[in-house]
Amino acid sequence: GQQLNQSPQSMFIQEGEDVSMNCTSSSIFNTWLWYKQDPGEGPVLLIALYKAGELTSNGRLTAQFGITRKDSFLNISASIPSDVGIYFCAANTNAGKSTFGDGTTLTVKP
Amino acid sequence: DSGVTQTPKHLITATGQRVTLRCSPRSGDLSVYWYQQSLDQGLQFLIQYYNGEERAKGNILERFSAQQFPDLHSELNLSSLELGDSALYFCASSATGLAGNTIYFGEGSWLTVV
């Protein structure tokens, strides 16, 4: 089946540092999404990407839809303590089914 | 607040029992999704409905069933519960359920099976 390989699995960084995480797949997708989940809460959408090559920013977050349609990355610049959480990539097929990566757990040390 | 409402927020029940989780999608959204999140499995897609009809099925056990009603709310029924069914169950909704639509998640229902 379709699988997303998300890396890294976890990151421990210092406040102020930049963060980069990515998702890859052997399958082609039409939409890539990045979510953040705080403990005990549902995932919250950060960025949605709809076209191959698209680069989109949301504040300190930047994400790109890979040109091959098989990958995407998320960058967080100048991290702050509230960036702590689990970041998930997700990708949609034409049928609307979403596949999720296993998540990247981010810890930010003040 | 995503606009997706789930009840109950927490539920503790015994093995062998049956529970129903309820979801109200965002206003105007026609498609509803159910996901299971456990510590060792990550976020797993269970099933999707669009305007009352099943659209896609993921890793949903035969002991589980779901439906979407005419008012677009959805219920996930979990029966013959086992300890391993303990997880956070999320409902999500999107406008049409197609690839271009963003999916918005509820806050989840914590199920503990003892």
Tab-separated table of C-alpha atoms in Angstrom:
chain	number	residue	atom	x	y	z
A	1	GLY	CA	0.000	0.000	0.000
A	2	GLN	CA	0.973	3.636	-0.034
A	3	GLN	CA	3.389	4.554	2.675
A	4	LEU	CA	5.000	7.784	3.747
A	5	ASN	CA	8.479	7.714	5.215
A	6	GLN	CA	8.822	10.682	7.546
A	7	SER	CA	12.143	11.706	9.007
A	8	PRO	CA	13.623	12.378	11.374
A	9	GLN	CA	11.605	10.468	13.955
A	10	SER	CA	12.557	12.976	16.668
A	11	MET	CA	14.557	16.151	17.040
A	12	PHE	CA	16.023	17.920	20.053
A	13	ILE	CA	17.008	21.468	19.237
A	14	GLN	CA	17.901	24.719	20.938
A	15	GLU	CA	15.513	27.647	20.856
A	16	GLY	CA	16.311	29.847	17.885
A	17	GLU	CA	17.564	27.044	15.668
A	18	ASP	CA	16.004	26.141	12.345
A	19	VAL	CA	14.296	22.791	11.840
A	20	SER	CA	13.843	20.681	8.758
A	21	MET	CA	11.818	17.507	8.318
A	22	ASN	CA	10.641	15.621	5.262
A	23	CYS	CA	8.389	12.915	3.912
A	24	THR	CA	9.064	10.645	0.986
A	25	SER	CA	7.090	7.972	-0.769
A	26	SER	CA	7.356	5.630	-3.709
A	27	SER	CA	3.825	6.698	-4.724
A	28	ILE	CA	2.646	9.859	-6.404
A	29	PHE	CA	0.198	12.108	-4.552
A	30	ASN	CA	-1.943	15.073	-5.498
A	31	THR	CA	-1.920	16.912	-2.202
A	32	TRP	CA	0.586	17.162	0.618
A	33	LEU	CA	-0.380	18.406	4.057
A	34	TRP	CA	1.551	19.175	7.207
A	35	TYR	CA	-0.094	18.949	10.638
A	36	LYS	CA	1.036	19.655	14.187
A	37	GLN	CA	-0.339	17.736	17.129
A	38	ASP	CA	-0.071	18.882	20.736
A	39	PRO	CA	-0.419	16.267	23.503
A	40	GLY	CA	-4.035	15.160	23.960
A	41	GLU	CA	-5.239	17.274	21.032
A	42	GLY	CA	-6.179	16.577	17.450
A	43	PRO	CA	-3.787	17.355	14.595
A	44	VAL	CA	-4.038	20.944	13.421
A	45	LEU	CA	-3.397	21.812	9.803
A	46	LEU	CA	-0.303	23.972	9.251
A	47	ILE	CA	0.186	24.059	5.495
A	48	ALA	CA	-1.550	22.486	2.493
A	49	LEU	CA	0.189	22.038	-0.869
A	50	TYR	CA	-1.721	21.326	-4.055
A	51	LYS	CA	0.762	21.590	-6.930
A	52	ALA	CA	4.069	19.933	-7.677
A	53	GLY	CA	6.877	22.370	-6.983
A	54	GLU	CA	4.674	24.625	-4.858
A	55	LEU	CA	6.454	26.440	-2.039
A	56	THR	CA	4.185	27.870	0.664
A	57	SER	CA	4.897	29.774	3.852
A	58	ASN	CA	2.855	30.260	6.994
A	59	GLY	CA	4.729	32.565	9.340
A	60	ARG	CA	7.984	30.860	10.329
A	61	LEU	CA	6.907	27.666	8.543
A	62	THR	CA	7.750	26.867	4.938
A	63	ALA	CA	6.775	23.711	3.076
A	64	GLN	CA	7.327	22.476	-0.440
A	65	PHE	CA	5.550	19.935	-2.636
A	66	GLY	CA	8.295	17.959	-4.379
A	67	ILE	CA	8.530	18.222	-8.146
A	68	THR	CA	8.256	14.450	-8.498
A	69	ARG	CA	5.052	14.538	-6.369
A	70	LYS	CA	6.587	11.854	-4.178
A	71	ASP	CA	7.972	14.022	-1.394
A	72	SER	CA	7.568	17.132	0.683
A	73	PHE	CA	9.543	19.003	3.317
A	74	LEU	CA	8.676	21.328	6.172
A	75	ASN	CA	11.061	23.931	7.573
A	76	ILE	CA	10.584	25.875	10.796
A	77	SER	CA	12.810	28.894	11.225
A	78	ALA	CA	13.940	30.433	14.518
A	79	SER	CA	12.214	27.804	16.678
A	80	ILE	CA	10.469	28.803	19.903
A	81	PRO	CA	9.341	26.659	22.866
A	82	SER	CA	5.725	26.493	21.672
A	83	ASP	CA	6.881	24.724	18.501
A	84	VAL	CA	7.145	21.597	20.638
A	85	GLY	CA	4.856	18.803	19.439
A	86	ILE	CA	4.511	16.070	16.874
A	87	TYR	CA	4.531	17.075	13.221
A	88	PHE	CA	2.805	14.820	10.712
A	89	CYS	CA	2.961	14.846	6.968
A	90	ALA	CA	-0.039	13.537	5.079
A	91	ALA	CA	-0.704	12.987	1.411
A	92	ASN	CA	-3.938	12.551	-0.481
A	93	THR	CA	-4.749	10.423	-3.489
A	94	ASN	CA	-7.339	11.271	-6.111
A	95	ALA	CA	-9.870	9.218	-4.173
A	96	GLY	CA	-9.383	11.493	-1.197
A	97	LYS	CA	-7.800	8.873	1.012
A	98	SER	CA	-5.163	10.302	3.314
A	99	THR	CA	-1.981	8.540	4.281
A	100	PHE	CA	0.007	9.829	7.237
A	101	GLY	CA	3.658	9.700	8.099
A	102	ASP	CA	4.655	8.361	11.521
A	103	GLY	CA	5.385	11.841	12.811
A	104	THR	CA	8.411	13.844	13.897
A	105	THR	CA	8.546	14.670	17.600
A	106	LEU	CA	10.118	18.068	18.151
A	107	THR	CA	11.590	19.143	21.465
A	108	VAL	CA	12.836	22.708	21.836
A	109	LYS	CA	15.168	23.544	24.696
A	110	PRO	CA	14.963	27.138	25.939
B	1	ASP	CA	-11.164	25.234	17.185
B	2	SER	CA	-11.428	23.213	13.951
B	3	GLY	CA	-15.231	23.126	13.963
B	4	VAL	CA	-15.276	19.320	14.164
B	5	THR	CA	-16.971	18.121	17.358
B	6	GLN	CA	-16.457	14.730	18.909
B	7	THR	CA	-18.142	13.080	21.872
B	8	PRO	CA	-17.382	11.669	24.317
B	9	LYS	CA	-13.925	13.085	25.036
B	10	HIS	CA	-13.023	10.222	27.350
B	11	LEU	CA	-14.458	6.743	27.723
B	12	ILE	CA	-13.456	3.807	29.896
B	13	THR	CA	-15.066	0.473	29.254
B	14	ALA	CA	-14.498	-3.231	29.806
B	15	THR	CA	-13.341	-5.839	27.322
B	16	GLY	CA	-16.157	-7.379	25.325
B	17	GLN	CA	-18.286	-4.259	25.508
B	18	ARG	CA	-19.516	-2.033	22.698
B	19	VAL	CA	-19.184	1.744	22.425
B	20	THR	CA	-20.316	4.426	20.010
B	21	LEU	CA	-18.269	7.507	19.208
B	22	ARG	CA	-20.013	10.481	17.712
B	23	CYS	CA	-18.802	13.186	15.347
B	24	SER	CA	-20.274	16.374	13.967
B	25	PRO	CA	-18.344	17.693	10.966
B	26	ARG	CA	-17.566	21.329	10.251
B	27	SER	CA	-20.537	23.237	8.973
B	28	GLY	CA	-20.859	22.644	5.226
B	29	ASP	CA	-18.440	19.713	5.067
B	30	LEU	CA	-19.901	16.641	3.388
B	31	SER	CA	-17.125	14.161	4.034
B	32	VAL	CA	-16.209	12.566	7.341
B	33	TYR	CA	-13.149	10.477	8.173
B	34	TRP	CA	-12.323	8.292	11.146
B	35	TYR	CA	-8.765	7.666	12.351
B	36	GLN	CA	-7.256	5.640	15.144
B	37	GLN	CA	-4.109	6.791	16.900
B	38	SER	CA	-2.281	4.466	19.223
B	39	LEU	CA	1.211	4.718	20.633
B	40	ASP	CA	2.642	1.917	18.552
B	41	GLN	CA	0.678	2.395	15.323
B	42	GLY	CA	0.681	6.125	14.770
B	43	LEU	CA	-2.257	7.707	12.964
B	44	GLN	CA	-4.233	5.081	11.024
B	45	PHE	CA	-7.014	5.826	8.574
B	46	LEU	CA	-10.111	3.743	9.278
B	47	ILE	CA	-12.921	4.829	6.980
B	48	GLN	CA	-14.330	7.764	5.025
B	49	TYR	CA	-17.915	8.765	4.252
B	50	TYR	CA	-19.212	11.277	1.788
B	51	ASN	CA	-22.773	12.566	1.993
B	52	GLY	CA	-23.979	9.434	3.738
B	53	GLU	CA	-22.161	6.855	1.656
B	54	GLU	CA	-18.940	4.995	2.307
B	55	ARG	CA	-16.178	6.327	0.058
B	56	ALA	CA	-12.966	4.713	1.211
B	57	LYS	CA	-11.962	2.062	3.674
B	58	GLY	CA	-8.646	1.762	5.440
B	59	ASN	CA	-7.462	-0.482	8.237
B	60	ILE	CA	-10.826	-0.888	9.919
B	61	LEU	CA	-11.480	-4.105	11.819
B	62	GLU	CA	-14.620	-6.132	11.175
B	63	ARG	CA	-15.628	-5.499	14.790
B	64	PHE	CA	-15.832	-1.804	13.961
B	65	SER	CA	-18.458	-0.122	11.839
B	66	ALA	CA	-19.407	3.413	10.991
B	67	GLN	CA	-22.147	5.351	9.326
B	68	GLN	CA	-22.935	8.893	8.270
B	69	PHE	CA	-26.466	10.105	8.822
B	70	PRO	CA	-28.608	12.431	6.654
B	71	ASP	CA	-27.700	15.384	8.882
B	72	LEU	CA	-24.032	14.491	8.083
B	73	HIS	CA	-23.028	13.569	11.594
B	74	SER	CA	-21.235	10.265	11.883
B	75	GLU	CA	-20.887	7.475	14.405
B	76	LEU	CA	-18.139	4.931	14.847
B	77	ASN	CA	-19.262	1.728	16.564
B	78	LEU	CA	-16.655	-0.433	18.246
B	79	SER	CA	-17.790	-3.836	19.462
B	80	SER	CA	-16.326	-6.846	21.257
B	81	LEU	CA	-13.696	-4.486	22.573
B	82	GLU	CA	-10.203	-5.742	23.287
B	83	LEU	CA	-7.421	-4.195	25.328
B	84	GLY	CA	-5.584	-3.342	22.128
B	85	ASP	CA	-8.466	-1.137	20.992
B	86	SER	CA	-7.448	1.435	23.586
B	87	ALA	CA	-6.499	4.472	21.546
B	88	LEU	CA	-7.379	8.000	20.591
B	89	TYR	CA	-10.051	8.019	17.883
B	90	PHE	CA	-10.212	11.079	15.681
B	91	CYS	CA	-12.951	12.264	13.422
B	92	ALA	CA	-12.103	14.691	10.651
B	93	SER	CA	-14.086	16.394	7.940
B	94	SER	CA	-13.540	18.022	4.588
B	95	ALA	CA	-15.724	19.835	2.122
B	96	THR	CA	-16.017	17.215	-0.609
B	97	GLY	CA	-13.582	14.486	0.381
B	98	LEU	CA	-11.587	14.853	-2.804
B	99	ALA	CA	-7.843	15.179	-3.045
B	100	GLY	CA	-7.803	18.970	-3.162
B	101	ASN	CA	-9.704	19.358	0.068
B	102	THR	CA	-8.067	20.004	3.385
B	103	ILE	CA	-9.018	17.717	6.254
B	104	TYR	CA	-9.763	19.244	9.643
B	105	PHE	CA	-9.556	17.160	12.793
B	106	GLY	CA	-11.633	17.050	15.938
B	107	GLU	CA	-9.999	16.838	19.349
B	108	GLY	CA	-10.478	13.093	19.543
B	109	SER	CA	-12.157	10.580	21.821
B	110	TRP	CA	-9.915	8.779	24.275
B	111	LEU	CA	-10.989	5.159	24.629
B	112	THR	CA	-9.542	3.035	27.386
B	113	VAL	CA	-10.470	-0.636	27.461
B	114	VAL	CA	-9.809	-2.339	30.790
